[in-house]
PDB file of C-alpha atoms in Angstrom:
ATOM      1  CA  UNK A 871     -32.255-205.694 -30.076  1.00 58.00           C
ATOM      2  CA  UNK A 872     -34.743-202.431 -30.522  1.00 71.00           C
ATOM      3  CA  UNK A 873     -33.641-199.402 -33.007  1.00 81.00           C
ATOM      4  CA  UNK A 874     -35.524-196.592 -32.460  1.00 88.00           C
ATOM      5  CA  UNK A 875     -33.460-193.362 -33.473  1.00 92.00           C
ATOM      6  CA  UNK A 876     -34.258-190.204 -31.849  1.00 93.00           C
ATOM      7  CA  UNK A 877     -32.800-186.887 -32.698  1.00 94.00           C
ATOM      8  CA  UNK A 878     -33.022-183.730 -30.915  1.00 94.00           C
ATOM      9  CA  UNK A 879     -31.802-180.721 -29.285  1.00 96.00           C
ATOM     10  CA  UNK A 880     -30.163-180.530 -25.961  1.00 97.00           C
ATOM     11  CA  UNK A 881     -31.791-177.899 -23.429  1.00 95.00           C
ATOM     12  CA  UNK A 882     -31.592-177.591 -19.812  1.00 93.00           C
ATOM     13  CA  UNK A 883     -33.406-179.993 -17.301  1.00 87.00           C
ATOM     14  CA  UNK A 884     -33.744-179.497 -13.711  1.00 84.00           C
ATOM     15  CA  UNK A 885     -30.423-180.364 -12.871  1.00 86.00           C
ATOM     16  CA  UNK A 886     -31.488-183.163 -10.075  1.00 84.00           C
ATOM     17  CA  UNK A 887     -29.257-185.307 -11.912  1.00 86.00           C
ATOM     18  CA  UNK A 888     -25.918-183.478 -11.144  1.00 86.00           C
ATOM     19  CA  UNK A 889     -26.589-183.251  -7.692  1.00 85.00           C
ATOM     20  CA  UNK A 890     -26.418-186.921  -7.099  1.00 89.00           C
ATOM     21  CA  UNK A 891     -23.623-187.484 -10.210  1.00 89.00           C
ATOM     22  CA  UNK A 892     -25.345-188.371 -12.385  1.00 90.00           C
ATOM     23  CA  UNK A 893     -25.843-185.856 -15.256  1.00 92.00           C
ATOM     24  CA  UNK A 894     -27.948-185.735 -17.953  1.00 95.00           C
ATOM     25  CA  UNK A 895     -28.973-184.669 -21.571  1.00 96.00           C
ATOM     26  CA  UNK A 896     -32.641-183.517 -22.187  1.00 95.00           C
ATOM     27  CA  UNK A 897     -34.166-183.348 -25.097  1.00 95.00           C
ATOM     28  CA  UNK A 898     -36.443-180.561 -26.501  1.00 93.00           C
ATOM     29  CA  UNK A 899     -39.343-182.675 -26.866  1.00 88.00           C
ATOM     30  CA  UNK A 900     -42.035-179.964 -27.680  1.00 83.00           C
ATOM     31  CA  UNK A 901     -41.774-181.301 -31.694  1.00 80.00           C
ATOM     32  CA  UNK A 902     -41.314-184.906 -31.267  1.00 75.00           C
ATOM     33  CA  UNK A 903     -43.558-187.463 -32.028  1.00 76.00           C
ATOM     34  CA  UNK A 904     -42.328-190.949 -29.946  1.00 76.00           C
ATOM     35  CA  UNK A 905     -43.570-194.445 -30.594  1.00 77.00           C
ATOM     36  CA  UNK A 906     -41.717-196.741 -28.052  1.00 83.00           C
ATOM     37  CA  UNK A 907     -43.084-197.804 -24.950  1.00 89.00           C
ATOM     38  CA  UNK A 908     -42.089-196.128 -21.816  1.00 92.00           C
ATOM     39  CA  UNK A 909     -38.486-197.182 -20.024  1.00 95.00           C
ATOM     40  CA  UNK A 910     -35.045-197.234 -19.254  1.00 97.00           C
ATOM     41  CA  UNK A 911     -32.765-198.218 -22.597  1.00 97.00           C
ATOM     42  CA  UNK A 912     -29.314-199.004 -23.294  1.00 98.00           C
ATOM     43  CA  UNK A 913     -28.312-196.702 -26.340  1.00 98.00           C
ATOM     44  CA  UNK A 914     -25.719-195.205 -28.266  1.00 97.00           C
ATOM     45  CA  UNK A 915     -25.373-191.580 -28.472  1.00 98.00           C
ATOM     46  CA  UNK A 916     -24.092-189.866 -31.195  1.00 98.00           C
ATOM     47  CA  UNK A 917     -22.381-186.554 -30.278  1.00 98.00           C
ATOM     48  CA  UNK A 918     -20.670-184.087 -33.319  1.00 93.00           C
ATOM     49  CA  UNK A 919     -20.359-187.572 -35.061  1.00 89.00           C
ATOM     50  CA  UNK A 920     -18.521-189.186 -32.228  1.00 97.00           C
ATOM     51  CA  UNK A 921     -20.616-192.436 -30.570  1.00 97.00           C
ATOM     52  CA  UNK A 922     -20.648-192.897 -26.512  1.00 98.00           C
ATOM     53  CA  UNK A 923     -23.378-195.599 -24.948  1.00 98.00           C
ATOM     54  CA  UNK A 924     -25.830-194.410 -22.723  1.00 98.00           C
ATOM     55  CA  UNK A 925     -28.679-195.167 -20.383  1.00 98.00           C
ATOM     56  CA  UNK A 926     -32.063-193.361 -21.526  1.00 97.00           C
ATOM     57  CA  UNK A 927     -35.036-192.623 -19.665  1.00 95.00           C
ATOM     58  CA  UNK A 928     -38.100-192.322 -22.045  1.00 94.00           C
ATOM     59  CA  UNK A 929     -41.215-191.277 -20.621  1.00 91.00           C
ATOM     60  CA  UNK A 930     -41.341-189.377 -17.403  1.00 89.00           C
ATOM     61  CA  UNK A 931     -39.656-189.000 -13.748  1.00 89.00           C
ATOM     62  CA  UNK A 932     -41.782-190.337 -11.085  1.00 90.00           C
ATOM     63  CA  UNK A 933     -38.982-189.709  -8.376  1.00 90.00           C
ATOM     64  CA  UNK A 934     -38.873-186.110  -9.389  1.00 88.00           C
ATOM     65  CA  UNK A 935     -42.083-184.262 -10.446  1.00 89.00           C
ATOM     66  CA  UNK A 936     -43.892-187.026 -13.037  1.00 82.00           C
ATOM     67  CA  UNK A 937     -43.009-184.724 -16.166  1.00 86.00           C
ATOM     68  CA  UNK A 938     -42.242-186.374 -19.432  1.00 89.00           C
ATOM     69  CA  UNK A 939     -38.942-186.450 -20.495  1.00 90.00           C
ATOM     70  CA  UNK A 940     -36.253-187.782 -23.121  1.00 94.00           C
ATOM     71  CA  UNK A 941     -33.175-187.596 -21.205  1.00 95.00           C
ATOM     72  CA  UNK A 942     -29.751-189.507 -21.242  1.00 97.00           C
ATOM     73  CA  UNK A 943     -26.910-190.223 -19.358  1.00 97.00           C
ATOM     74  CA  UNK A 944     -24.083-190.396 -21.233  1.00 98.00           C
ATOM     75  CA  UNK A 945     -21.236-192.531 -20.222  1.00 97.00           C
ATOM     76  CA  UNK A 946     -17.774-191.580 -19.629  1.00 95.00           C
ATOM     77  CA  UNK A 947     -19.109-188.060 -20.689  1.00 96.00           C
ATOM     78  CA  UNK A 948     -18.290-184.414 -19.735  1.00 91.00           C
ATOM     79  CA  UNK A 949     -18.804-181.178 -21.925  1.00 94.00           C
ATOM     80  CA  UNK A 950     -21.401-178.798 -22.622  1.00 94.00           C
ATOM     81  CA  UNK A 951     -23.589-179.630 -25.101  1.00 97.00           C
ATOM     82  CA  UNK A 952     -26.535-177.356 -24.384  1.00 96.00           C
ATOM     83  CA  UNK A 953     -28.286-176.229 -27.702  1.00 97.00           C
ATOM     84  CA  UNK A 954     -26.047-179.294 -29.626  1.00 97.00           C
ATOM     85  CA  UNK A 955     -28.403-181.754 -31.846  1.00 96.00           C
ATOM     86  CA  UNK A 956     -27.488-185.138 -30.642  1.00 97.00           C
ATOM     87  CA  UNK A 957     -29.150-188.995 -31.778  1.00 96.00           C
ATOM     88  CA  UNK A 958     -29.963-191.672 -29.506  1.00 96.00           C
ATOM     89  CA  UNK A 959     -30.420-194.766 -31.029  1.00 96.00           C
ATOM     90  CA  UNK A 960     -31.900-197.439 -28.669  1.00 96.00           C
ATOM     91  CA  UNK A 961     -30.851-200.796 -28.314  1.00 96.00           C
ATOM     92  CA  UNK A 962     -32.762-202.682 -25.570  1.00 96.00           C
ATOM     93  CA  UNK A 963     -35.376-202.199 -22.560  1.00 96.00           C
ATOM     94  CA  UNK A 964     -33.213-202.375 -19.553  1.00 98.00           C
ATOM     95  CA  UNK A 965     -36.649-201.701 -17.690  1.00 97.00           C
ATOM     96  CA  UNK A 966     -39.867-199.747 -17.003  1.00 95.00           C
ATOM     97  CA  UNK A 967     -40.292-196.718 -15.139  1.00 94.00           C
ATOM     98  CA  UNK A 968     -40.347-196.863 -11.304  1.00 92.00           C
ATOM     99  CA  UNK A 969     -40.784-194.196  -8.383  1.00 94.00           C
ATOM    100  CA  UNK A 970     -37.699-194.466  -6.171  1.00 95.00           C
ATOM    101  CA  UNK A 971     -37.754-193.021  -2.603  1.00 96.00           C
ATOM    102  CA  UNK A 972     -34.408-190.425  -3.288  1.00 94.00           C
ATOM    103  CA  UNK A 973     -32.488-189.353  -6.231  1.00 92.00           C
ATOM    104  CA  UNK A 974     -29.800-191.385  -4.532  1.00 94.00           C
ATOM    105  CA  UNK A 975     -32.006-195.020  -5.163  1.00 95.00           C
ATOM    106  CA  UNK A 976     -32.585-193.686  -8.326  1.00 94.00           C
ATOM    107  CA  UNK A 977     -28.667-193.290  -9.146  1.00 95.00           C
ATOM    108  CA  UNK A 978     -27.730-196.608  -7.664  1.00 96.00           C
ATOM    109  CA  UNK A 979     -30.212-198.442  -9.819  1.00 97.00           C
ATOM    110  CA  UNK A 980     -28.641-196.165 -13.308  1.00 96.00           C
ATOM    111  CA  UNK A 981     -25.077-197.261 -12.095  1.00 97.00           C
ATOM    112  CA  UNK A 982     -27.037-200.965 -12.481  1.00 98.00           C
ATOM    113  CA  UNK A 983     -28.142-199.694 -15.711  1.00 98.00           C
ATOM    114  CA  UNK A 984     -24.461-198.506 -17.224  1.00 98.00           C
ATOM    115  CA  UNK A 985     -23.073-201.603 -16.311  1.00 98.00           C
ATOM    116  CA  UNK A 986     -25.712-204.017 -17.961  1.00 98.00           C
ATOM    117  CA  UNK A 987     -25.647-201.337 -20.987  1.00 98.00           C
ATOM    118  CA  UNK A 988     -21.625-201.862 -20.732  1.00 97.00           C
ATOM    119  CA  UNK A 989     -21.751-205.502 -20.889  1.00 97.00           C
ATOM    120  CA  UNK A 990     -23.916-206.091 -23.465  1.00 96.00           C
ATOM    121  CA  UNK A 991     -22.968-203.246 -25.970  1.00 95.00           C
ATOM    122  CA  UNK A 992     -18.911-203.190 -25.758  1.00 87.00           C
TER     123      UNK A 992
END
């Protein structure tokens, strides 16, 4: 297993993710220094104390527009949280980065992702 804790402040993305379902938390990463390869990761998010799992995406968004990016989807997950510090601590690589053809490949391959991060962290 990989630990690599990130903290940080949730601000607004570009909202692609909601349009397919598939929601997610970026992270203010204009002060953070990162030293973990690129990828997808299973995680645990830590939320006002509370812990969820999640599937991370650390690096940048091919699919979308190629900008670099700390965002999560959290699982079984709905409130605001925009402005809220949260952690994300990594577990394991589920894989690298790749350019899908829609945002709907993309979320079919993340609904991979929260299952293998389901199975192997519950």
């Amino acid at each position: 297993m990989l630990n690599m804790k990130i903290q940080g402040r949730v601000i607004h993305g570009l909202g692609n993710g909601k349009k397919v379902d598939m929601p997610t938390a970026n992270l203010d990463i204009s002060n953070l220094s990162i030293d973990i390869d690129y990828g997808v990761y299973a995680c645990e998010v830590y939320v006002e104390e509370k812990k969820y799992l999640g599937v991370c995406n650390i690096g940048n968004r091919p699919t979308v527009d190629n900008s670099k990016t700390i965002e999560v989807l959290i699982i079984d997950f709905n409130k605001d949280i925009y402005g809220q510090e949260i952690i994300i601590d990594t577990k394991f690589k589920l894989r690298g980065i790749f350019k899908f053809n829609s945002l709907e490949d993309v979320k079919k391959q993340v609904d991979k992702d929260i299952k293998t991060t389901i199975e192997r962290l519950k």
